[in-house]
CSV table of C-alpha atoms in Angstrom, one decimal:
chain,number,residue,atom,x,y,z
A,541,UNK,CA,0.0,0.0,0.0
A,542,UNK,CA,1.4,3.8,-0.8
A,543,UNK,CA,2.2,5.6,2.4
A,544,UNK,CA,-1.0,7.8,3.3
A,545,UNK,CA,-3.4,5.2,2.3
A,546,UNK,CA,-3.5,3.0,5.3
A,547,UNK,CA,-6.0,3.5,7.6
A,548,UNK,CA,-5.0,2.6,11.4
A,549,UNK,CA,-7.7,1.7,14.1
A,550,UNK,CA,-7.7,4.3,17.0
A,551,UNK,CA,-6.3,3.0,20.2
A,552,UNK,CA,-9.0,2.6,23.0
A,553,UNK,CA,-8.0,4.7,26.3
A,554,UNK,CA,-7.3,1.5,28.1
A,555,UNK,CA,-4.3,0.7,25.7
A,556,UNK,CA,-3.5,4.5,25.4
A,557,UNK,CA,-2.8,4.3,29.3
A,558,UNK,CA,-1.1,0.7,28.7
A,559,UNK,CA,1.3,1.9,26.1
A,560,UNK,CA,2.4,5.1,27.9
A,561,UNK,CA,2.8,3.1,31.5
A,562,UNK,CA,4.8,0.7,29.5
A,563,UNK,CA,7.0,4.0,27.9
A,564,UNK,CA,7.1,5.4,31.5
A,565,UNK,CA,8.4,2.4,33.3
A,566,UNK,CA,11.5,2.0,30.7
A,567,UNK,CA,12.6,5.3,30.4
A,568,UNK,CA,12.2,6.3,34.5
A,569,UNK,CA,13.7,2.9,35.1
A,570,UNK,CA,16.4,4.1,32.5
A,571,UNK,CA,17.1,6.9,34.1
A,572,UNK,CA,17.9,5.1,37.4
A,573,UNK,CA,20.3,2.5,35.7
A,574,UNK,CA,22.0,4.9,33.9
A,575,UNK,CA,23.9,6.3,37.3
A,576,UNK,CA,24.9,2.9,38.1
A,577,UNK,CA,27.8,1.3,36.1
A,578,UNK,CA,28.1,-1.8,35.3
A,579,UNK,CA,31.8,-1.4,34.2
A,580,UNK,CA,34.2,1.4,33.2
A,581,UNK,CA,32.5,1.2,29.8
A,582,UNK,CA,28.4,0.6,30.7
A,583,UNK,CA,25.5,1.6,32.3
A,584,UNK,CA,22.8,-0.5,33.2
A,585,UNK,CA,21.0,1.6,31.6
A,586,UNK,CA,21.9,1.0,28.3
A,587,UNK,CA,20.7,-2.7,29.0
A,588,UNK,CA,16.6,-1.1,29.7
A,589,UNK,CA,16.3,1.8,27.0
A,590,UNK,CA,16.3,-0.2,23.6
A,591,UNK,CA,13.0,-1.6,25.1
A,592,UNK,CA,11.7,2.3,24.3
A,593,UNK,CA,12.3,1.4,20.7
A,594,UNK,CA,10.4,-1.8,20.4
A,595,UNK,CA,7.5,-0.2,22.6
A,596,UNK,CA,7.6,2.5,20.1
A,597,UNK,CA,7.8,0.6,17.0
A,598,UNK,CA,5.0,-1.9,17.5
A,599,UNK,CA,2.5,1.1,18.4
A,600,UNK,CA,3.6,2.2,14.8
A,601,UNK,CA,2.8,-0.6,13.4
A,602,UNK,CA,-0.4,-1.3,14.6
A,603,UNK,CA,-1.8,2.1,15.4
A,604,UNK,CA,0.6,4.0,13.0
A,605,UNK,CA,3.1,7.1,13.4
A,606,UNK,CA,0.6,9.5,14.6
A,607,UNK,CA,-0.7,7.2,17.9
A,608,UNK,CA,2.8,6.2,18.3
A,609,UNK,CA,4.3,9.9,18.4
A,610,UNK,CA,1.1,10.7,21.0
A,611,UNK,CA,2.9,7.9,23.5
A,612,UNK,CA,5.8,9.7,23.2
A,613,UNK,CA,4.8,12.8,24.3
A,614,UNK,CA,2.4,11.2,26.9
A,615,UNK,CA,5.6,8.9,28.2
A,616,UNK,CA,8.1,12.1,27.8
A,617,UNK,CA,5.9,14.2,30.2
A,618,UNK,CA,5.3,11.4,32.7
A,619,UNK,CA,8.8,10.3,32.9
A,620,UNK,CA,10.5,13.7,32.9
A,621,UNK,CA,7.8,14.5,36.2
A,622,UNK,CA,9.1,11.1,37.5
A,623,UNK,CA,12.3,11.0,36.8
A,624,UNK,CA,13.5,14.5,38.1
A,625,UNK,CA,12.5,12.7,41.9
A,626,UNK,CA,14.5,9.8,40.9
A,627,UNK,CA,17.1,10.7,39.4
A,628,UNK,CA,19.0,13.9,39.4
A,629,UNK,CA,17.6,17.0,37.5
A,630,UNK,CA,20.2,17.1,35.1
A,631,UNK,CA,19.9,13.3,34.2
A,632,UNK,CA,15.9,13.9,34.2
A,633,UNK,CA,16.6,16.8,31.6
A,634,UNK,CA,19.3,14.9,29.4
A,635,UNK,CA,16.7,11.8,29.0
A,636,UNK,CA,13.8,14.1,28.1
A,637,UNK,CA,15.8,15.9,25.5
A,638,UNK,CA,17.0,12.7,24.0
A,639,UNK,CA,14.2,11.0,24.1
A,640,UNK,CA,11.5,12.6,22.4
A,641,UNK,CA,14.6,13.1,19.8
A,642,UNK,CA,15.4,9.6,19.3
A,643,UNK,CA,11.8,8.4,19.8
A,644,UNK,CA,10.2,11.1,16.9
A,645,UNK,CA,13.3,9.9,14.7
A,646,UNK,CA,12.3,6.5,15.3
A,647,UNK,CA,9.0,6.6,14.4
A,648,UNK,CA,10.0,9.3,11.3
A,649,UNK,CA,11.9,6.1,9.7
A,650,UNK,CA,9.7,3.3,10.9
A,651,UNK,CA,7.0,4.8,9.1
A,652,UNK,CA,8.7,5.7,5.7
A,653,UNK,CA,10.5,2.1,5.8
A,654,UNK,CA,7.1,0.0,7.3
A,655,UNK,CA,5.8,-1.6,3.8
A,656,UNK,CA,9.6,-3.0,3.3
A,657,UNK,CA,10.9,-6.3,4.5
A,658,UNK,CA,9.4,-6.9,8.3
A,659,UNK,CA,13.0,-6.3,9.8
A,660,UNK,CA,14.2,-3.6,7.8
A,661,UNK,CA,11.8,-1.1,10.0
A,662,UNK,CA,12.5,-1.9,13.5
A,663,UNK,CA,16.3,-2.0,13.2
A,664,UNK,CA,16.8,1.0,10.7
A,665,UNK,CA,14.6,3.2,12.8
A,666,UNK,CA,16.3,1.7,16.2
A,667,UNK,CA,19.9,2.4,15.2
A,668,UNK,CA,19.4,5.4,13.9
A,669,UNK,CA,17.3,6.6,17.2
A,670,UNK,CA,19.8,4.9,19.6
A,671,UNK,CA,22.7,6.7,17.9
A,672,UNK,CA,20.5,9.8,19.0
A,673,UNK,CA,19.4,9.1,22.1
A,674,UNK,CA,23.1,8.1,23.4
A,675,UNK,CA,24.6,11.0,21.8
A,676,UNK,CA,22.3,13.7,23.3
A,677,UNK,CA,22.3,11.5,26.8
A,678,UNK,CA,25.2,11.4,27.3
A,679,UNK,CA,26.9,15.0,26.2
A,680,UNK,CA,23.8,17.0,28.0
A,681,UNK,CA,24.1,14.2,31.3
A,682,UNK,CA,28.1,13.9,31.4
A,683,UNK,CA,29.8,16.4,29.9
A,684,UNK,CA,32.2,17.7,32.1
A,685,UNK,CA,30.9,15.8,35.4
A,686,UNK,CA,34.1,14.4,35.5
A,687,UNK,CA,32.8,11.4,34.7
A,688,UNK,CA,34.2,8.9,31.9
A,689,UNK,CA,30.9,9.7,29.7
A,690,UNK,CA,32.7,9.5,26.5
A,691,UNK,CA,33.2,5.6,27.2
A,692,UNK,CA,30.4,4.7,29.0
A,693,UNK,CA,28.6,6.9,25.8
A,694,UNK,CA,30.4,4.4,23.2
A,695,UNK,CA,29.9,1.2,25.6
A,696,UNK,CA,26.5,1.8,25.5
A,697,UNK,CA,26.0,2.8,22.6
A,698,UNK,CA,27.3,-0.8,21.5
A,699,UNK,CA,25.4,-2.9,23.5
A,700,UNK,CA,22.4,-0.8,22.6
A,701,UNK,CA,22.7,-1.6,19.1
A,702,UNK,CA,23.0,-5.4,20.5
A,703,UNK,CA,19.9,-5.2,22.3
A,704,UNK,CA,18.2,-3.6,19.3
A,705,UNK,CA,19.3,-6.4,16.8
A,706,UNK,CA,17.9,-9.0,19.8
A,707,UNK,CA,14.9,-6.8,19.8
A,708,UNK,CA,14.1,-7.6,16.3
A,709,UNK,CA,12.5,-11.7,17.9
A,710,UNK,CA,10.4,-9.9,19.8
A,711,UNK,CA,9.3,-7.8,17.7
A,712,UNK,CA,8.1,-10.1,15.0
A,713,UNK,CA,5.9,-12.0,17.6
A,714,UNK,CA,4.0,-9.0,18.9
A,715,UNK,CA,3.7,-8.2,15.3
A,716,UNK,CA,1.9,-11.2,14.4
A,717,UNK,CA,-0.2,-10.3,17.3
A,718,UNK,CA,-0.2,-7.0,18.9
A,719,UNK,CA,1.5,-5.0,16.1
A,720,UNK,CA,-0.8,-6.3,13.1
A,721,UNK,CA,-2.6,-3.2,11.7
A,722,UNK,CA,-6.6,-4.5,12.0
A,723,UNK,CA,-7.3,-3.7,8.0
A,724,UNK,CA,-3.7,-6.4,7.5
């Protein structure tokens, strides 16, 4: 089908609220694991946040770009409120910021790639938006903290691009599920 043509059903309210409790439990839960190294060249955080992408790209593709990006700015107010109590206001900003830049990236692609092979979508749109989101983290987070942010920004980096590959399994299931547009 051309892009423009497909119709998407509406979500109801109940998976609205789903969808953005989903968003808002990755990304506050993020934000905590992100403070907490794993080595000199990780965060746990960078083990959670790749689960944004797959939340984000099966809303696409079953309720299309424009429910998806409402999630996103649903999720990005909740967990910015959250976070700035769980984590510290300059982490709370840094994750807002890249966020709803990596997240409206992701979606941008997903949908201009969606009526290609099944993969091509979710992993296109995921490294490009995780190349964003660690980028904008880390240099608004980190920069000069001190900290070593310039390798814990390329270790996670890596194993969020690892995580999003992995992501692509569960992906397909929910697709033949959860993510299958209702007029497929």
């Amino acid at each position: 089908m051309k892009q423009g043509v497909t119709r998407f059903p509406s979500m109801s309210r109940v998976q609205f609220g789903i969808a953005v409790l989903c968003m808002l439990a990755v990304v506050v839960g993020s934000n905590i694991l992100v403070q907490v190294p794993l080595n000199d060249w990780l965060t746990w955080g960078g083990l959670s946040y790749p689960i944004a992408f797959l939340v984000t790209d099966v809303l696409n593709r079953r309720f299309g770009p424009a429910a998806a990006r409402r999630v996103v700015w649903f999720g990005f107010a909740a967990a910015l409120v959250v976070s700035v109590w769980v984590a510290s206001p300059r982490i709370a900003l840094a994750s807002g910021l890249a966020y709803v830049c990596a997240q409206l990236v992701d979606i941008q692609v997903f949908d201009r790639l969606r009526d290609q092979r099944w993969w091509r979508a979710p992993l296109v749109s995921g490294v490009l938006g995780a190349i964003l989101d660690t980028a904008v983290f880390f240099s608004v987070a980190f920069a000069a903290t001190g900290a070593p942010w310039t390798t814990w920004m390329m270790g996670d980096l890596a194993i969020k691009l690892v995580v999003n590959i992995s992501m692509l399994a569960p992906f397909r299931a929910l697709m033949w599920n959860l993510g299958k547009p209702a007029n497929a």
